[in-house]
PDB file of N, CA, C and O in Angstrom:
ATOM      1  N   UNK R   1       6.066  -7.098   4.645  1.00 93.00           N
ATOM      2  CA  UNK R   1       6.001  -5.666   4.854  1.00 93.00           C
ATOM      3  C   UNK R   1       7.342  -5.046   4.482  1.00 93.00           C
ATOM      4  O   UNK R   1       8.398  -5.530   4.882  1.00 93.00           O
ATOM      5  N   UNK R   2       7.281  -3.984   3.719  1.00 90.00           N
ATOM      6  CA  UNK R   2       8.482  -3.286   3.287  1.00 90.00           C
ATOM      7  C   UNK R   2       8.849  -2.193   4.274  1.00 90.00           C
ATOM      8  O   UNK R   2      10.013  -1.942   4.537  1.00 90.00           O
ATOM      9  N   UNK R   3       7.862  -1.517   4.809  1.00 92.00           N
ATOM     10  CA  UNK R   3       8.117  -0.430   5.741  1.00 92.00           C
ATOM     11  C   UNK R   3       6.836   0.311   6.042  1.00 92.00           C
ATOM     12  O   UNK R   3       5.743  -0.205   5.844  1.00 92.00           O
ATOM     13  N   UNK R   4       7.002   1.555   6.527  1.00 92.00           N
ATOM     14  CA  UNK R   4       5.863   2.409   6.857  1.00 92.00           C
ATOM     15  C   UNK R   4       5.919   3.684   6.027  1.00 92.00           C
ATOM     16  O   UNK R   4       6.985   4.268   5.844  1.00 92.00           O
ATOM     17  N   UNK R   5       4.766   4.134   5.550  1.00 89.00           N
ATOM     18  CA  UNK R   5       4.676   5.423   4.873  1.00 89.00           C
ATOM     19  C   UNK R   5       4.743   6.529   5.922  1.00 89.00           C
ATOM     20  O   UNK R   5       4.621   6.274   7.126  1.00 89.00           O
ATOM     21  N   UNK R   6       4.914   7.768   5.487  1.00 85.00           N
ATOM     22  CA  UNK R   6       5.023   8.889   6.410  1.00 85.00           C
ATOM     23  C   UNK R   6       3.764   9.113   7.237  1.00 85.00           C
ATOM     24  O   UNK R   6       3.800   9.795   8.245  1.00 85.00           O
ATOM     25  N   UNK R   7       2.645   8.537   6.822  1.00 87.00           N
ATOM     26  CA  UNK R   7       1.416   8.672   7.608  1.00 87.00           C
ATOM     27  C   UNK R   7       1.223   7.519   8.585  1.00 87.00           C
ATOM     28  O   UNK R   7       0.218   7.428   9.271  1.00 87.00           O
ATOM     29  N   UNK R   8       2.193   6.604   8.656  1.00 89.00           N
ATOM     30  CA  UNK R   8       2.155   5.521   9.628  1.00 89.00           C
ATOM     31  C   UNK R   8       1.535   4.225   9.144  1.00 89.00           C
ATOM     32  O   UNK R   8       1.612   3.208   9.828  1.00 89.00           O
ATOM     33  N   UNK R   9       0.923   4.227   7.966  1.00 92.00           N
ATOM     34  CA  UNK R   9       0.348   2.991   7.436  1.00 92.00           C
ATOM     35  C   UNK R   9       1.442   2.122   6.822  1.00 92.00           C
ATOM     36  O   UNK R   9       2.426   2.628   6.278  1.00 92.00           O
ATOM     37  N   UNK R  10       1.263   0.815   6.896  1.00 94.00           N
ATOM     38  CA  UNK R  10       2.240  -0.118   6.357  1.00 94.00           C
ATOM     39  C   UNK R  10       2.284  -0.124   4.840  1.00 94.00           C
ATOM     40  O   UNK R  10       1.286   0.154   4.173  1.00 94.00           O
ATOM     41  N   UNK R  11       3.469  -0.453   4.310  1.00 92.00           N
ATOM     42  CA  UNK R  11       3.660  -0.592   2.865  1.00 92.00           C
ATOM     43  C   UNK R  11       4.052  -2.040   2.607  1.00 92.00           C
ATOM     44  O   UNK R  11       4.976  -2.565   3.221  1.00 92.00           O
ATOM     45  N   UNK R  12       3.354  -2.659   1.676  1.00 93.00           N
ATOM     46  CA  UNK R  12       3.581  -4.068   1.358  1.00 93.00           C
ATOM     47  C   UNK R  12       3.941  -4.239  -0.111  1.00 93.00           C
ATOM     48  O   UNK R  12       3.749  -3.337  -0.925  1.00 93.00           O
ATOM     49  N   UNK R  13       4.438  -5.412  -0.435  1.00 90.00           N
ATOM     50  CA  UNK R  13       4.857  -5.731  -1.796  1.00 90.00           C
ATOM     51  C   UNK R  13       3.687  -5.619  -2.767  1.00 90.00           C
ATOM     52  O   UNK R  13       2.529  -5.538  -2.372  1.00 90.00           O
ATOM     53  N   UNK R  14       4.007  -5.649  -4.044  1.00 88.00           N
ATOM     54  CA  UNK R  14       3.021  -5.503  -5.108  1.00 88.00           C
ATOM     55  C   UNK R  14       2.116  -6.725  -5.229  1.00 88.00           C
ATOM     56  O   UNK R  14       0.933  -6.600  -5.512  1.00 88.00           O
ATOM     57  N   UNK R  15       2.639  -7.906  -5.014  1.00 89.00           N
ATOM     58  CA  UNK R  15       1.867  -9.137  -5.207  1.00 89.00           C
ATOM     59  C   UNK R  15       1.839  -9.976  -3.931  1.00 89.00           C
ATOM     60  O   UNK R  15       2.683  -9.829  -3.057  1.00 89.00           O
ATOM     61  N   UNK R  16       0.868 -10.879  -3.860  1.00 86.00           N
ATOM     62  CA  UNK R  16       0.796 -11.790  -2.722  1.00 86.00           C
ATOM     63  C   UNK R  16       1.696 -13.000  -2.967  1.00 86.00           C
ATOM     64  O   UNK R  16       2.412 -13.069  -3.967  1.00 86.00           O
ATOM     65  N   UNK R  17       1.650 -13.962  -2.064  1.00 88.00           N
ATOM     66  CA  UNK R  17       2.542 -15.133  -2.172  1.00 88.00           C
ATOM     67  C   UNK R  17       2.276 -15.975  -3.411  1.00 88.00           C
ATOM     68  O   UNK R  17       3.127 -16.756  -3.835  1.00 88.00           O
ATOM     69  N   UNK R  18       1.100 -15.803  -4.046  1.00 94.00           N
ATOM     70  CA  UNK R  18       0.784 -16.538  -5.268  1.00 94.00           C
ATOM     71  C   UNK R  18       1.070 -15.733  -6.534  1.00 94.00           C
ATOM     72  O   UNK R  18       0.786 -16.178  -7.639  1.00 94.00           O
ATOM     73  N   UNK R  19       1.620 -14.511  -6.371  1.00 91.00           N
ATOM     74  CA  UNK R  19       1.939 -13.677  -7.517  1.00 91.00           C
ATOM     75  C   UNK R  19       0.784 -12.835  -8.022  1.00 91.00           C
ATOM     76  O   UNK R  19       0.861 -12.252  -9.100  1.00 91.00           O
ATOM     77  N   UNK R  20      -0.310 -12.748  -7.244  1.00 92.00           N
ATOM     78  CA  UNK R  20      -1.483 -11.975  -7.654  1.00 92.00           C
ATOM     79  C   UNK R  20      -1.436 -10.565  -7.085  1.00 92.00           C
ATOM     80  O   UNK R  20      -1.123 -10.369  -5.916  1.00 92.00           O
ATOM     81  N   UNK R  21      -1.790  -9.578  -7.928  1.00 90.00           N
ATOM     82  CA  UNK R  21      -1.888  -8.204  -7.465  1.00 90.00           C
ATOM     83  C   UNK R  21      -3.264  -7.968  -6.852  1.00 90.00           C
ATOM     84  O   UNK R  21      -4.248  -8.569  -7.266  1.00 90.00           O
ATOM     85  N   UNK R  22      -3.322  -7.063  -5.876  1.00 87.00           N
ATOM     86  CA  UNK R  22      -4.605  -6.674  -5.303  1.00 87.00           C
ATOM     87  C   UNK R  22      -5.413  -5.933  -6.364  1.00 87.00           C
ATOM     88  O   UNK R  22      -4.867  -5.147  -7.140  1.00 87.00           O
ATOM     89  N   UNK R  23      -6.708  -6.180  -6.423  1.00 88.00           N
ATOM     90  CA  UNK R  23      -7.550  -5.565  -7.450  1.00 88.00           C
ATOM     91  C   UNK R  23      -8.445  -4.474  -6.892  1.00 88.00           C
ATOM     92  O   UNK R  23      -9.128  -3.801  -7.642  1.00 88.00           O
ATOM     93  N   UNK R  24      -8.458  -4.277  -5.576  1.00 93.00           N
ATOM     94  CA  UNK R  24      -9.375  -3.322  -4.954  1.00 93.00           C
ATOM     95  C   UNK R  24      -8.656  -2.121  -4.354  1.00 93.00           C
ATOM     96  O   UNK R  24      -9.106  -1.533  -3.382  1.00 93.00           O
ATOM     97  N   UNK R  25      -7.537  -1.708  -4.947  1.00 92.00           N
ATOM     98  CA  UNK R  25      -6.755  -0.598  -4.415  1.00 92.00           C
ATOM     99  C   UNK R  25      -7.431   0.739  -4.710  1.00 92.00           C
ATOM    100  O   UNK R  25      -8.018   0.921  -5.776  1.00 92.00           O
ATOM    101  N   UNK R  26      -7.316   1.670  -3.765  1.00 91.00           N
ATOM    102  CA  UNK R  26      -7.853   3.009  -3.971  1.00 91.00           C
ATOM    103  C   UNK R  26      -6.844   3.871  -4.733  1.00 91.00           C
ATOM    104  O   UNK R  26      -5.828   3.362  -5.216  1.00 91.00           O
ATOM    105  N   UNK R  27      -7.109   5.168  -4.841  1.00 87.00           N
ATOM    106  CA  UNK R  27      -6.232   6.062  -5.603  1.00 87.00           C
ATOM    107  C   UNK R  27      -4.842   6.197  -4.994  1.00 87.00           C
ATOM    108  O   UNK R  27      -3.906   6.613  -5.666  1.00 87.00           O
ATOM    109  N   UNK R  28      -4.699   5.851  -3.716  1.00 88.00           N
ATOM    110  CA  UNK R  28      -3.395   5.901  -3.047  1.00 88.00           C
ATOM    111  C   UNK R  28      -2.680   4.558  -3.070  1.00 88.00           C
ATOM    112  O   UNK R  28      -1.678   4.379  -2.394  1.00 88.00           O
ATOM    113  N   UNK R  29      -3.204   3.600  -3.820  1.00 90.00           N
ATOM    114  CA  UNK R  29      -2.695   2.228  -3.900  1.00 90.00           C
ATOM    115  C   UNK R  29      -2.822   1.518  -2.551  1.00 90.00           C
ATOM    116  O   UNK R  29      -2.021   0.687  -2.184  1.00 90.00           O
ATOM    117  N   UNK R  30      -3.864   1.849  -1.798  1.00 92.00           N
ATOM    118  CA  UNK R  30      -4.104   1.215  -0.510  1.00 92.00           C
ATOM    119  C   UNK R  30      -5.469   0.554  -0.456  1.00 92.00           C
ATOM    120  O   UNK R  30      -6.315   0.770  -1.319  1.00 92.00           O
ATOM    121  N   UNK R  31      -5.653  -0.261   0.580  1.00 94.00           N
ATOM    122  CA  UNK R  31      -6.942  -0.894   0.838  1.00 94.00           C
ATOM    123  C   UNK R  31      -6.933  -1.485   2.249  1.00 94.00           C
ATOM    124  O   UNK R  31      -5.921  -1.467   2.935  1.00 94.00           O
ATOM    125  N   UNK R  32      -8.081  -1.997   2.678  1.00 94.00           N
ATOM    126  CA  UNK R  32      -8.227  -2.647   3.978  1.00 94.00           C
ATOM    127  C   UNK R  32      -8.260  -4.152   3.810  1.00 94.00           C
ATOM    128  O   UNK R  32      -8.755  -4.662   2.814  1.00 94.00           O
ATOM    129  N   UNK R  33      -7.750  -4.866   4.801  1.00 92.00           N
ATOM    130  CA  UNK R  33      -8.057  -6.285   4.941  1.00 92.00           C
ATOM    131  C   UNK R  33      -8.216  -6.586   6.430  1.00 92.00           C
ATOM    132  O   UNK R  33      -7.902  -5.746   7.276  1.00 92.00           O
ATOM    133  N   UNK R  34      -8.727  -7.754   6.742  1.00 95.00           N
ATOM    134  CA  UNK R  34      -9.056  -8.104   8.126  1.00 95.00           C
ATOM    135  C   UNK R  34      -7.820  -8.262   9.011  1.00 95.00           C
ATOM    136  O   UNK R  34      -7.905  -8.097  10.222  1.00 95.00           O
ATOM    137  N   UNK R  35      -6.671  -8.558   8.439  1.00 93.00           N
ATOM    138  CA  UNK R  35      -5.456  -8.803   9.224  1.00 93.00           C
ATOM    139  C   UNK R  35      -4.650  -7.528   9.425  1.00 93.00           C
ATOM    140  O   UNK R  35      -4.220  -7.217  10.535  1.00 93.00           O
ATOM    141  N   UNK R  36      -4.430  -6.753   8.371  1.00 94.00           N
ATOM    142  CA  UNK R  36      -3.516  -5.606   8.420  1.00 94.00           C
ATOM    143  C   UNK R  36      -4.211  -4.259   8.537  1.00 94.00           C
ATOM    144  O   UNK R  36      -3.551  -3.242   8.699  1.00 94.00           O
ATOM    145  N   UNK R  37      -5.528  -4.217   8.457  1.00 95.00           N
ATOM    146  CA  UNK R  37      -6.222  -2.934   8.421  1.00 95.00           C
ATOM    147  C   UNK R  37      -5.877  -2.215   7.126  1.00 95.00           C
ATOM    148  O   UNK R  37      -5.591  -2.842   6.108  1.00 95.00           O
ATOM    149  N   UNK R  38      -5.897  -0.876   7.152  1.00 95.00           N
ATOM    150  CA  UNK R  38      -5.547  -0.128   5.951  1.00 95.00           C
ATOM    151  C   UNK R  38      -4.037  -0.192   5.744  1.00 95.00           C
ATOM    152  O   UNK R  38      -3.260  -0.073   6.696  1.00 95.00           O
ATOM    153  N   UNK R  39      -3.618  -0.368   4.503  1.00 94.00           N
ATOM    154  CA  UNK R  39      -2.197  -0.419   4.158  1.00 94.00           C
ATOM    155  C   UNK R  39      -2.039  -0.154   2.664  1.00 94.00           C
ATOM    156  O   UNK R  39      -3.003  -0.197   1.917  1.00 94.00           O
ATOM    157  N   UNK R  40      -0.812   0.136   2.259  1.00 92.00           N
ATOM    158  CA  UNK R  40      -0.483   0.415   0.860  1.00 92.00           C
ATOM    159  C   UNK R  40       0.219  -0.770   0.219  1.00 92.00           C
ATOM    160  O   UNK R  40       0.791  -1.611   0.900  1.00 92.00           O
ATOM    161  N   UNK R  41       0.185  -0.780  -1.122  1.00 92.00           N
ATOM    162  CA  UNK R  41       0.983  -1.722  -1.917  1.00 92.00           C
ATOM    163  C   UNK R  41       1.806  -0.911  -2.911  1.00 92.00           C
ATOM    164  O   UNK R  41       1.296   0.040  -3.513  1.00 92.00           O
ATOM    165  N   UNK R  42       3.070  -1.284  -3.081  1.00 89.00           N
ATOM    166  CA  UNK R  42       3.913  -0.604  -4.059  1.00 89.00           C
ATOM    167  C   UNK R  42       3.414  -0.900  -5.465  1.00 89.00           C
ATOM    168  O   UNK R  42       2.689  -1.863  -5.696  1.00 89.00           O
ATOM    169  N   UNK R  43       3.826  -0.082  -6.411  1.00 84.00           N
ATOM    170  CA  UNK R  43       3.443  -0.247  -7.807  1.00 84.00           C
ATOM    171  C   UNK R  43       4.358  -1.277  -8.472  1.00 84.00           C
ATOM    172  O   UNK R  43       5.347  -1.721  -7.883  1.00 84.00           O
ATOM    173  N   UNK R  44       4.061  -1.625  -9.696  1.00 80.00           N
ATOM    174  CA  UNK R  44       4.873  -2.582 -10.457  1.00 80.00           C
ATOM    175  C   UNK R  44       6.281  -2.054 -10.656  1.00 80.00           C
ATOM    176  O   UNK R  44       6.493  -0.852 -10.771  1.00 80.00           O
ATOM    177  N   UNK R  45       7.235  -2.953 -10.729  1.00 77.00           N
ATOM    178  CA  UNK R  45       8.622  -2.572 -11.012  1.00 77.00           C
ATOM    179  C   UNK R  45       8.671  -1.824 -12.334  1.00 77.00           C
ATOM    180  O   UNK R  45       8.007  -2.194 -13.298  1.00 77.00           O
ATOM    181  N   UNK R  46       9.433  -0.748 -12.367  1.00 76.00           N
ATOM    182  CA  UNK R  46       9.582   0.035 -13.586  1.00 76.00           C
ATOM    183  C   UNK R  46       8.655   1.229 -13.654  1.00 76.00           C
ATOM    184  O   UNK R  46       8.887   2.134 -14.442  1.00 76.00           O
ATOM    185  N   UNK R  47       7.598   1.249 -12.852  1.00 74.00           N
ATOM    186  CA  UNK R  47       6.736   2.433 -12.808  1.00 74.00           C
ATOM    187  C   UNK R  47       7.394   3.473 -11.920  1.00 74.00           C
ATOM    188  O   UNK R  47       8.064   3.154 -10.953  1.00 74.00           O
ATOM    189  N   UNK R  48       7.199   4.712 -12.264  1.00 66.00           N
ATOM    190  CA  UNK R  48       7.901   5.792 -11.583  1.00 66.00           C
ATOM    191  C   UNK R  48       7.113   6.313 -10.379  1.00 66.00           C
ATOM    192  O   UNK R  48       6.939   7.512 -10.216  1.00 66.00           O
ATOM    193  N   UNK R  49       6.600   5.429  -9.570  1.00 69.00           N
ATOM    194  CA  UNK R  49       5.959   5.827  -8.331  1.00 69.00           C
ATOM    195  C   UNK R  49       6.025   4.674  -7.344  1.00 69.00           C
ATOM    196  O   UNK R  49       6.157   3.526  -7.713  1.00 69.00           O
ATOM    197  N   UNK R  50       5.960   5.008  -6.103  1.00 68.00           N
ATOM    198  CA  UNK R  50       6.020   4.001  -5.039  1.00 68.00           C
ATOM    199  C   UNK R  50       4.615   3.750  -4.526  1.00 68.00           C
ATOM    200  O   UNK R  50       4.081   2.671  -4.635  1.00 68.00           O
ATOM    201  N   UNK R  51       4.003   4.779  -3.996  1.00 68.00           N
ATOM    202  CA  UNK R  51       2.570   4.810  -3.735  1.00 68.00           C
ATOM    203  C   UNK R  51       2.072   6.127  -4.310  1.00 68.00           C
ATOM    204  O   UNK R  51       2.846   7.046  -4.544  1.00 68.00           O
ATOM    205  N   UNK R  52       0.802   6.249  -4.570  1.00 64.00           N
ATOM    206  CA  UNK R  52       0.277   7.417  -5.288  1.00 64.00           C
ATOM    207  C   UNK R  52      -0.128   8.566  -4.382  1.00 64.00           C
ATOM    208  O   UNK R  52      -0.876   9.429  -4.790  1.00 64.00           O
ATOM    209  N   UNK R  53       0.341   8.608  -3.179  1.00 70.00           N
ATOM    210  CA  UNK R  53      -0.027   9.655  -2.240  1.00 70.00           C
ATOM    211  C   UNK R  53      -0.262   9.026  -0.878  1.00 70.00           C
ATOM    212  O   UNK R  53      -0.089   7.835  -0.698  1.00 70.00           O
ATOM    213  N   UNK R  54      -0.685   9.848   0.061  1.00 73.00           N
ATOM    214  CA  UNK R  54      -0.920   9.358   1.416  1.00 73.00           C
ATOM    215  C   UNK R  54      -2.385   9.522   1.776  1.00 73.00           C
ATOM    216  O   UNK R  54      -3.013  10.510   1.419  1.00 73.00           O
ATOM    217  N   UNK R  55      -2.924   8.571   2.489  1.00 77.00           N
ATOM    218  CA  UNK R  55      -4.319   8.620   2.906  1.00 77.00           C
ATOM    219  C   UNK R  55      -4.459   9.388   4.207  1.00 77.00           C
ATOM    220  O   UNK R  55      -5.364  10.169   4.390  1.00 77.00           O
ATOM    221  N   UNK R  56      -3.556   9.152   5.140  1.00 75.00           N
ATOM    222  CA  UNK R  56      -3.650   9.735   6.475  1.00 75.00           C
ATOM    223  C   UNK R  56      -2.805  10.985   6.628  1.00 75.00           C
ATOM    224  O   UNK R  56      -2.283  11.537   5.662  1.00 75.00           O
ATOM    225  N   UNK R  57      -2.652  11.409   7.860  1.00 68.00           N
ATOM    226  CA  UNK R  57      -1.835  12.568   8.198  1.00 68.00           C
ATOM    227  C   UNK R  57      -0.393  12.124   8.405  1.00 68.00           C
ATOM    228  O   UNK R  57      -0.135  10.983   8.771  1.00 68.00           O
ATOM    229  N   UNK R  58       0.533  13.036   8.220  1.00 66.00           N
ATOM    230  CA  UNK R  58       1.938  12.716   8.468  1.00 66.00           C
ATOM    231  C   UNK R  58       2.128  12.360   9.934  1.00 66.00           C
ATOM    232  O   UNK R  58       1.640  13.043  10.818  1.00 66.00           O
ATOM    233  N   UNK R  59       2.810  11.277  10.188  1.00 62.00           N
ATOM    234  CA  UNK R  59       3.115  10.841  11.557  1.00 62.00           C
ATOM    235  C   UNK R  59       4.436  11.460  11.982  1.00 62.00           C
ATOM    236  O   UNK R  59       5.386  11.499  11.213  1.00 62.00           O
ATOM    237  N   UNK R  60       4.490  11.943  13.193  1.00 62.00           N
ATOM    238  CA  UNK R  60       5.727  12.548  13.695  1.00 62.00           C
ATOM    239  C   UNK R  60       6.445  11.622  14.606  1.00 62.00           C
ATOM    240  O   UNK R  60       5.966  10.821  15.278  1.00 62.00           O
TER     241      UNK R  60
END
């Protein structure tokens, strides 16, 4: 885990421990899994974005 987005969802690395990228990401570069619930993945190095937007509301 890299950190939390402003909406409170976790942000994780681009690839898993085997070097594979997630293939089921939504428009915000997020998805669900059984362990972490909804979370984001950063984009590839060199791309000019971190995540493509936020799914939830801003957390205060």
